[in-house]
């Protein structure tokens, strides 16, 4: 509900106002949603966020979050109003360029009406003060995201739409921004987020952690982990900072596998090109904190100590998903198919089954372990509930292997590296990818791959 009641105007007084404003309001409201095929209310129209500055405080005992979110954005049209995505929590005030703004809420939409219209191309700041108990959101596939309370803190995970449970955002992969996240928690607890830790300070029984992510980041891979963690800092041979946080009961198993991070990064840089961010690492939570791993930017989150191939998968996402981010959730296979194929490549290079053998086994017997493998094509998930289905992961990887079969290894690896470089820190669609492949291998015919493997229904007739 708006904190400011609308003022009723008579026709005469309205005309006076319009005349004083030079003939009427020039701006129009930005859209509530960007018409994503699976999440039509996700994201918003009329502006582009360039930076988030979040100042948060969390009390695990009360499960109470306080926040001040300042978003720096650029209007992409003349704006009379715009929306932010925020689910749950109590909004206390909203200002735009330092002036109090009217606002109201409906579902996940926080609609803001600035005191003055915003001009197309104008850079502006909107500040939202809010508080409350953040929500845990249940996805269409039954998994939980948003704000997940843990035994001594909380874990925030955002894929696909959970970030709106803990901060107001333009909550769609197509709008990426840099982040500063300050988090204050009771002394003795750690607060781990994305990017680099700039500072930590303790005063009167509370510790503030200041994190910065300078490279563009989609809201769904923003994270915050509050709790008791064993922290380890190191660097790779090239000097890339590695920041690892592990809950104590996973420390022994976790340290062993996480020691492989520098070697995996070196291997991945050979295949995919330079690492796209200024730090790396991981967060290992208790197995019951979340039922899945997630490629949160800079340091993926794992529910318990991961195996090496799962670690490879989530680190590969730093290139494919986090740096090269899908334009819409329909393009999810560009994340998961690529990260799954990275597992195949690692296995092949590490002396295990070749990627061809993995492909052949899936084609011949994939239904035994992946019942829905042929239920829909990778580029056309049937609903939001199937974004994490086997066709997106396994059959998506099979698409990449078909490309590799067609062009040969030299051109294929050039495609992987070139794709990651051309769209570094940007967004891309499936159509962008198919066009890129055709450009890099103009003498090859990919129509059958696109028709049968990427977009086609059912199991292709020939492997």
PDB file of C-alpha atoms in Angstrom, residues 57-208:
ATOM      1  CA  UNK A  57      21.619  -5.938   8.691  1.00  0.00           C
ATOM      2  CA  UNK A  58      20.525  -9.408   9.731  1.00  0.00           C
ATOM      3  CA  UNK A  59      19.630 -10.855  13.126  1.00  0.00           C
ATOM      4  CA  UNK A  60      19.514 -14.667  12.792  1.00  0.00           C
ATOM      5  CA  UNK A  61      17.802 -15.120  16.169  1.00  0.00           C
ATOM      6  CA  UNK A  62      14.853 -12.988  15.111  1.00  0.00           C
ATOM      7  CA  UNK A  63      15.200 -13.859  11.397  1.00  0.00           C
ATOM      8  CA  UNK A  64      14.923 -10.109  10.836  1.00  0.00           C
ATOM      9  CA  UNK A  65      16.465  -8.261   7.901  1.00  0.00           C
ATOM     10  CA  UNK A  66      16.821  -4.499   7.577  1.00  0.00           C
ATOM     11  CA  UNK A  67      17.904  -2.991   4.311  1.00  0.00           C
ATOM     12  CA  UNK A  68      18.607   0.176   2.417  1.00  0.00           C
ATOM     13  CA  UNK A  69      18.935  -0.427  -1.315  1.00  0.00           C
ATOM     14  CA  UNK A  70      20.180   2.365  -3.570  1.00  0.00           C
ATOM     15  CA  UNK A  71      19.935   1.626  -7.276  1.00  0.00           C
ATOM     16  CA  UNK A  72      21.681   3.756  -9.866  1.00  0.00           C
ATOM     17  CA  UNK A  73      19.867   3.460 -13.176  1.00  0.00           C
ATOM     18  CA  UNK A  74      19.444   5.067 -16.568  1.00  0.00           C
ATOM     19  CA  UNK A  75      15.999   5.782 -17.970  1.00  0.00           C
ATOM     20  CA  UNK A  76      15.425   4.239 -21.406  1.00  0.00           C
ATOM     21  CA  UNK A  77      12.267   6.265 -22.011  1.00  0.00           C
ATOM     22  CA  UNK A  78      10.558   9.306 -20.552  1.00  0.00           C
ATOM     23  CA  UNK A  79       9.324   7.877 -17.251  1.00  0.00           C
ATOM     24  CA  UNK A  80       6.430   8.961 -15.064  1.00  0.00           C
ATOM     25  CA  UNK A  81       6.673   5.771 -12.969  1.00  0.00           C
ATOM     26  CA  UNK A  82       8.667   2.560 -12.846  1.00  0.00           C
ATOM     27  CA  UNK A  83       8.556  -0.802 -11.091  1.00  0.00           C
ATOM     28  CA  UNK A  84      10.993  -2.773  -8.956  1.00  0.00           C
ATOM     29  CA  UNK A  85      10.643  -6.454  -8.045  1.00  0.00           C
ATOM     30  CA  UNK A  86      10.314  -7.065  -4.288  1.00  0.00           C
ATOM     31  CA  UNK A  87       8.414  -9.942  -2.717  1.00  0.00           C
ATOM     32  CA  UNK A  88       7.483  -9.783   0.970  1.00  0.00           C
ATOM     33  CA  UNK A  89       9.263  -7.427   3.406  1.00  0.00           C
ATOM     34  CA  UNK A  90       7.863  -4.078   4.526  1.00  0.00           C
ATOM     35  CA  UNK A  91       8.744  -0.956   2.575  1.00  0.00           C
ATOM     36  CA  UNK A  92       9.292   2.045   4.820  1.00  0.00           C
ATOM     37  CA  UNK A  93      10.227   4.787   2.350  1.00  0.00           C
ATOM     38  CA  UNK A  94      11.237   5.408  -1.243  1.00  0.00           C
ATOM     39  CA  UNK A  95      13.147   8.382  -2.614  1.00  0.00           C
ATOM     40  CA  UNK A  96      14.210   9.252  -6.144  1.00  0.00           C
ATOM     41  CA  UNK A  97      17.112  11.675  -6.466  1.00  0.00           C
ATOM     42  CA  UNK A  98      16.736  12.444  -2.770  1.00  0.00           C
ATOM     43  CA  UNK A  99      13.063  13.453  -2.974  1.00  0.00           C
ATOM     44  CA  UNK A 100      10.303  11.378  -1.448  1.00  0.00           C
ATOM     45  CA  UNK A 101       8.395   9.415  -4.041  1.00  0.00           C
ATOM     46  CA  UNK A 102       4.918   7.963  -3.991  1.00  0.00           C
ATOM     47  CA  UNK A 103       4.770   4.201  -4.211  1.00  0.00           C
ATOM     48  CA  UNK A 104       2.404   1.272  -4.017  1.00  0.00           C
ATOM     49  CA  UNK A 105       2.673  -2.511  -4.057  1.00  0.00           C
ATOM     50  CA  UNK A 106       0.842  -5.291  -5.863  1.00  0.00           C
ATOM     51  CA  UNK A 107       2.265  -8.800  -5.649  1.00  0.00           C
ATOM     52  CA  UNK A 108       5.984  -8.635  -6.416  1.00  0.00           C
ATOM     53  CA  UNK A 109       5.676  -5.205  -8.035  1.00  0.00           C
ATOM     54  CA  UNK A 110       6.844  -2.105  -6.157  1.00  0.00           C
ATOM     55  CA  UNK A 111       5.651   0.796  -8.307  1.00  0.00           C
ATOM     56  CA  UNK A 112       7.516   4.066  -7.774  1.00  0.00           C
ATOM     57  CA  UNK A 113       6.214   7.476  -8.896  1.00  0.00           C
ATOM     58  CA  UNK A 114       8.991  10.082  -8.773  1.00  0.00           C
ATOM     59  CA  UNK A 115       8.230  13.660  -7.780  1.00  0.00           C
ATOM     60  CA  UNK A 116       9.330  14.719 -11.269  1.00  0.00           C
ATOM     61  CA  UNK A 117       9.307  12.775 -14.498  1.00  0.00           C
ATOM     62  CA  UNK A 118      12.580  11.205 -15.574  1.00  0.00           C
ATOM     63  CA  UNK A 119      13.857  12.002 -19.061  1.00  0.00           C
ATOM     64  CA  UNK A 120      14.958   9.364 -21.506  1.00  0.00           C
ATOM     65  CA  UNK A 121      18.696   8.865 -20.983  1.00  0.00           C
ATOM     66  CA  UNK A 122      18.703  10.448 -17.522  1.00  0.00           C
ATOM     67  CA  UNK A 123      20.728   8.759 -14.799  1.00  0.00           C
ATOM     68  CA  UNK A 124      18.902   8.618 -11.474  1.00  0.00           C
ATOM     69  CA  UNK A 125      19.099   7.047  -8.033  1.00  0.00           C
ATOM     70  CA  UNK A 126      16.234   5.370  -6.233  1.00  0.00           C
ATOM     71  CA  UNK A 127      16.605   4.442  -2.549  1.00  0.00           C
ATOM     72  CA  UNK A 128      14.298   1.951  -0.850  1.00  0.00           C
ATOM     73  CA  UNK A 129      14.306   1.396   2.914  1.00  0.00           C
ATOM     74  CA  UNK A 130      12.720  -1.869   3.996  1.00  0.00           C
ATOM     75  CA  UNK A 131      12.687  -4.527   6.711  1.00  0.00           C
ATOM     76  CA  UNK A 132      11.042  -7.738   7.858  1.00  0.00           C
ATOM     77  CA  UNK A 133      11.404 -11.507   7.670  1.00  0.00           C
ATOM     78  CA  UNK A 134      12.486 -12.488   4.149  1.00  0.00           C
ATOM     79  CA  UNK A 135      10.493 -15.147   2.310  1.00  0.00           C
ATOM     80  CA  UNK A 136      11.507 -18.576   1.135  1.00  0.00           C
ATOM     81  CA  UNK A 137      10.097 -18.989  -2.376  1.00  0.00           C
ATOM     82  CA  UNK A 138       9.040 -22.366  -3.757  1.00  0.00           C
ATOM     83  CA  UNK A 139       9.738 -22.685  -7.475  1.00  0.00           C
ATOM     84  CA  UNK A 140       7.567 -24.341 -10.076  1.00  0.00           C
ATOM     85  CA  UNK A 141       9.801 -27.440  -9.895  1.00  0.00           C
ATOM     86  CA  UNK A 142       9.399 -27.661  -6.106  1.00  0.00           C
ATOM     87  CA  UNK A 143      12.863 -26.396  -5.159  1.00  0.00           C
ATOM     88  CA  UNK A 144      13.308 -23.568  -2.659  1.00  0.00           C
ATOM     89  CA  UNK A 145      15.090 -20.273  -3.242  1.00  0.00           C
ATOM     90  CA  UNK A 146      15.034 -16.728  -1.957  1.00  0.00           C
ATOM     91  CA  UNK A 147      15.977 -16.543   1.723  1.00  0.00           C
ATOM     92  CA  UNK A 148      16.781 -19.899   3.332  1.00  0.00           C
ATOM     93  CA  UNK A 149      17.247 -19.778   7.129  1.00  0.00           C
ATOM     94  CA  UNK A 150      20.020 -22.035   8.425  1.00  0.00           C
ATOM     95  CA  UNK A 151      20.896 -23.250  11.913  1.00  0.00           C
ATOM     96  CA  UNK A 152      22.996 -20.183  12.701  1.00  0.00           C
ATOM     97  CA  UNK A 153      22.239 -17.746   9.877  1.00  0.00           C
ATOM     98  CA  UNK A 154      20.797 -17.723   6.381  1.00  0.00           C
ATOM     99  CA  UNK A 155      21.587 -18.457   2.752  1.00  0.00           C
ATOM    100  CA  UNK A 156      20.224 -16.322  -0.103  1.00  0.00           C
ATOM    101  CA  UNK A 157      19.879 -17.999  -3.512  1.00  0.00           C
ATOM    102  CA  UNK A 158      18.221 -16.366  -6.490  1.00  0.00           C
ATOM    103  CA  UNK A 159      17.717 -18.665  -9.483  1.00  0.00           C
ATOM    104  CA  UNK A 160      15.450 -17.938 -11.177  1.00  0.00           C
ATOM    105  CA  UNK A 161      13.599 -15.173  -9.278  1.00  0.00           C
ATOM    106  CA  UNK A 162      14.536 -15.504  -5.591  1.00  0.00           C
ATOM    107  CA  UNK A 163      16.691 -12.384  -5.244  1.00  0.00           C
ATOM    108  CA  UNK A 164      13.559 -10.254  -4.899  1.00  0.00           C
ATOM    109  CA  UNK A 165      13.073 -11.909  -1.485  1.00  0.00           C
ATOM    110  CA  UNK A 166      15.977  -9.890  -0.012  1.00  0.00           C
ATOM    111  CA  UNK A 167      16.465  -6.768  -2.124  1.00  0.00           C
ATOM    112  CA  UNK A 168      14.447  -4.724  -4.651  1.00  0.00           C
ATOM    113  CA  UNK A 169      15.751  -5.212  -8.174  1.00  0.00           C
ATOM    114  CA  UNK A 170      15.176  -5.274 -11.875  1.00  0.00           C
ATOM    115  CA  UNK A 171      15.044  -9.007 -11.384  1.00  0.00           C
ATOM    116  CA  UNK A 172      15.740 -10.474 -14.836  1.00  0.00           C
ATOM    117  CA  UNK A 173      18.959 -11.834 -16.380  1.00  0.00           C
ATOM    118  CA  UNK A 174      18.826  -9.234 -19.144  1.00  0.00           C
ATOM    119  CA  UNK A 175      19.699  -6.370 -16.749  1.00  0.00           C
ATOM    120  CA  UNK A 176      23.147  -6.798 -15.188  1.00  0.00           C
ATOM    121  CA  UNK A 177      24.905  -4.359 -12.868  1.00  0.00           C
ATOM    122  CA  UNK A 178      27.813  -3.934 -10.469  1.00  0.00           C
ATOM    123  CA  UNK A 179      27.197  -4.367  -6.731  1.00  0.00           C
ATOM    124  CA  UNK A 180      28.354  -3.072  -3.361  1.00  0.00           C
ATOM    125  CA  UNK A 181      26.919  -5.164  -0.533  1.00  0.00           C
ATOM    126  CA  UNK A 182      27.468  -4.181   3.111  1.00  0.00           C
ATOM    127  CA  UNK A 183      26.192  -6.707   5.643  1.00  0.00           C
ATOM    128  CA  UNK A 184      26.113  -6.302   9.423  1.00  0.00           C
ATOM    129  CA  UNK A 185      25.666  -9.428  11.576  1.00  0.00           C
ATOM    130  CA  UNK A 186      26.274 -10.424  15.211  1.00  0.00           C
ATOM    131  CA  UNK A 187      29.957 -10.621  16.128  1.00  0.00           C
ATOM    132  CA  UNK A 188      31.334 -14.124  15.634  1.00  0.00           C
ATOM    133  CA  UNK A 189      29.397 -14.820  12.441  1.00  0.00           C
ATOM    134  CA  UNK A 190      30.685 -14.453   8.900  1.00  0.00           C
ATOM    135  CA  UNK A 191      28.835 -12.796   6.008  1.00  0.00           C
ATOM    136  CA  UNK A 192      30.005 -13.993   2.593  1.00  0.00           C
ATOM    137  CA  UNK A 193      28.851 -12.511  -0.701  1.00  0.00           C
ATOM    138  CA  UNK A 194      29.993 -12.021  -4.277  1.00  0.00           C
ATOM    139  CA  UNK A 195      33.128 -10.294  -5.493  1.00  0.00           C
ATOM    140  CA  UNK A 196      35.908  -9.148  -3.210  1.00  0.00           C
ATOM    141  CA  UNK A 197      35.864  -8.444   0.530  1.00  0.00           C
ATOM    142  CA  UNK A 198      36.979  -4.841   0.875  1.00  0.00           C
ATOM    143  CA  UNK A 199      36.718  -4.488   4.628  1.00  0.00           C
ATOM    144  CA  UNK A 200      35.385  -5.969   7.856  1.00  0.00           C
ATOM    145  CA  UNK A 201      34.983  -4.057  11.107  1.00  0.00           C
ATOM    146  CA  UNK A 202      33.479  -4.855  14.490  1.00  0.00           C
ATOM    147  CA  UNK A 203      31.786  -2.409  16.807  1.00  0.00           C
ATOM    148  CA  UNK A 204      29.533  -2.918  19.827  1.00  0.00           C
ATOM    149  CA  UNK A 205      29.054  -6.617  19.221  1.00  0.00           C
ATOM    150  CA  UNK A 206      28.289  -6.452  15.506  1.00  0.00           C
ATOM    151  CA  UNK A 207      30.541  -7.000  12.489  1.00  0.00           C
ATOM    152  CA  UNK A 208      30.111  -5.312   9.130  1.00  0.00           C
TER     153      UNK A 208
END
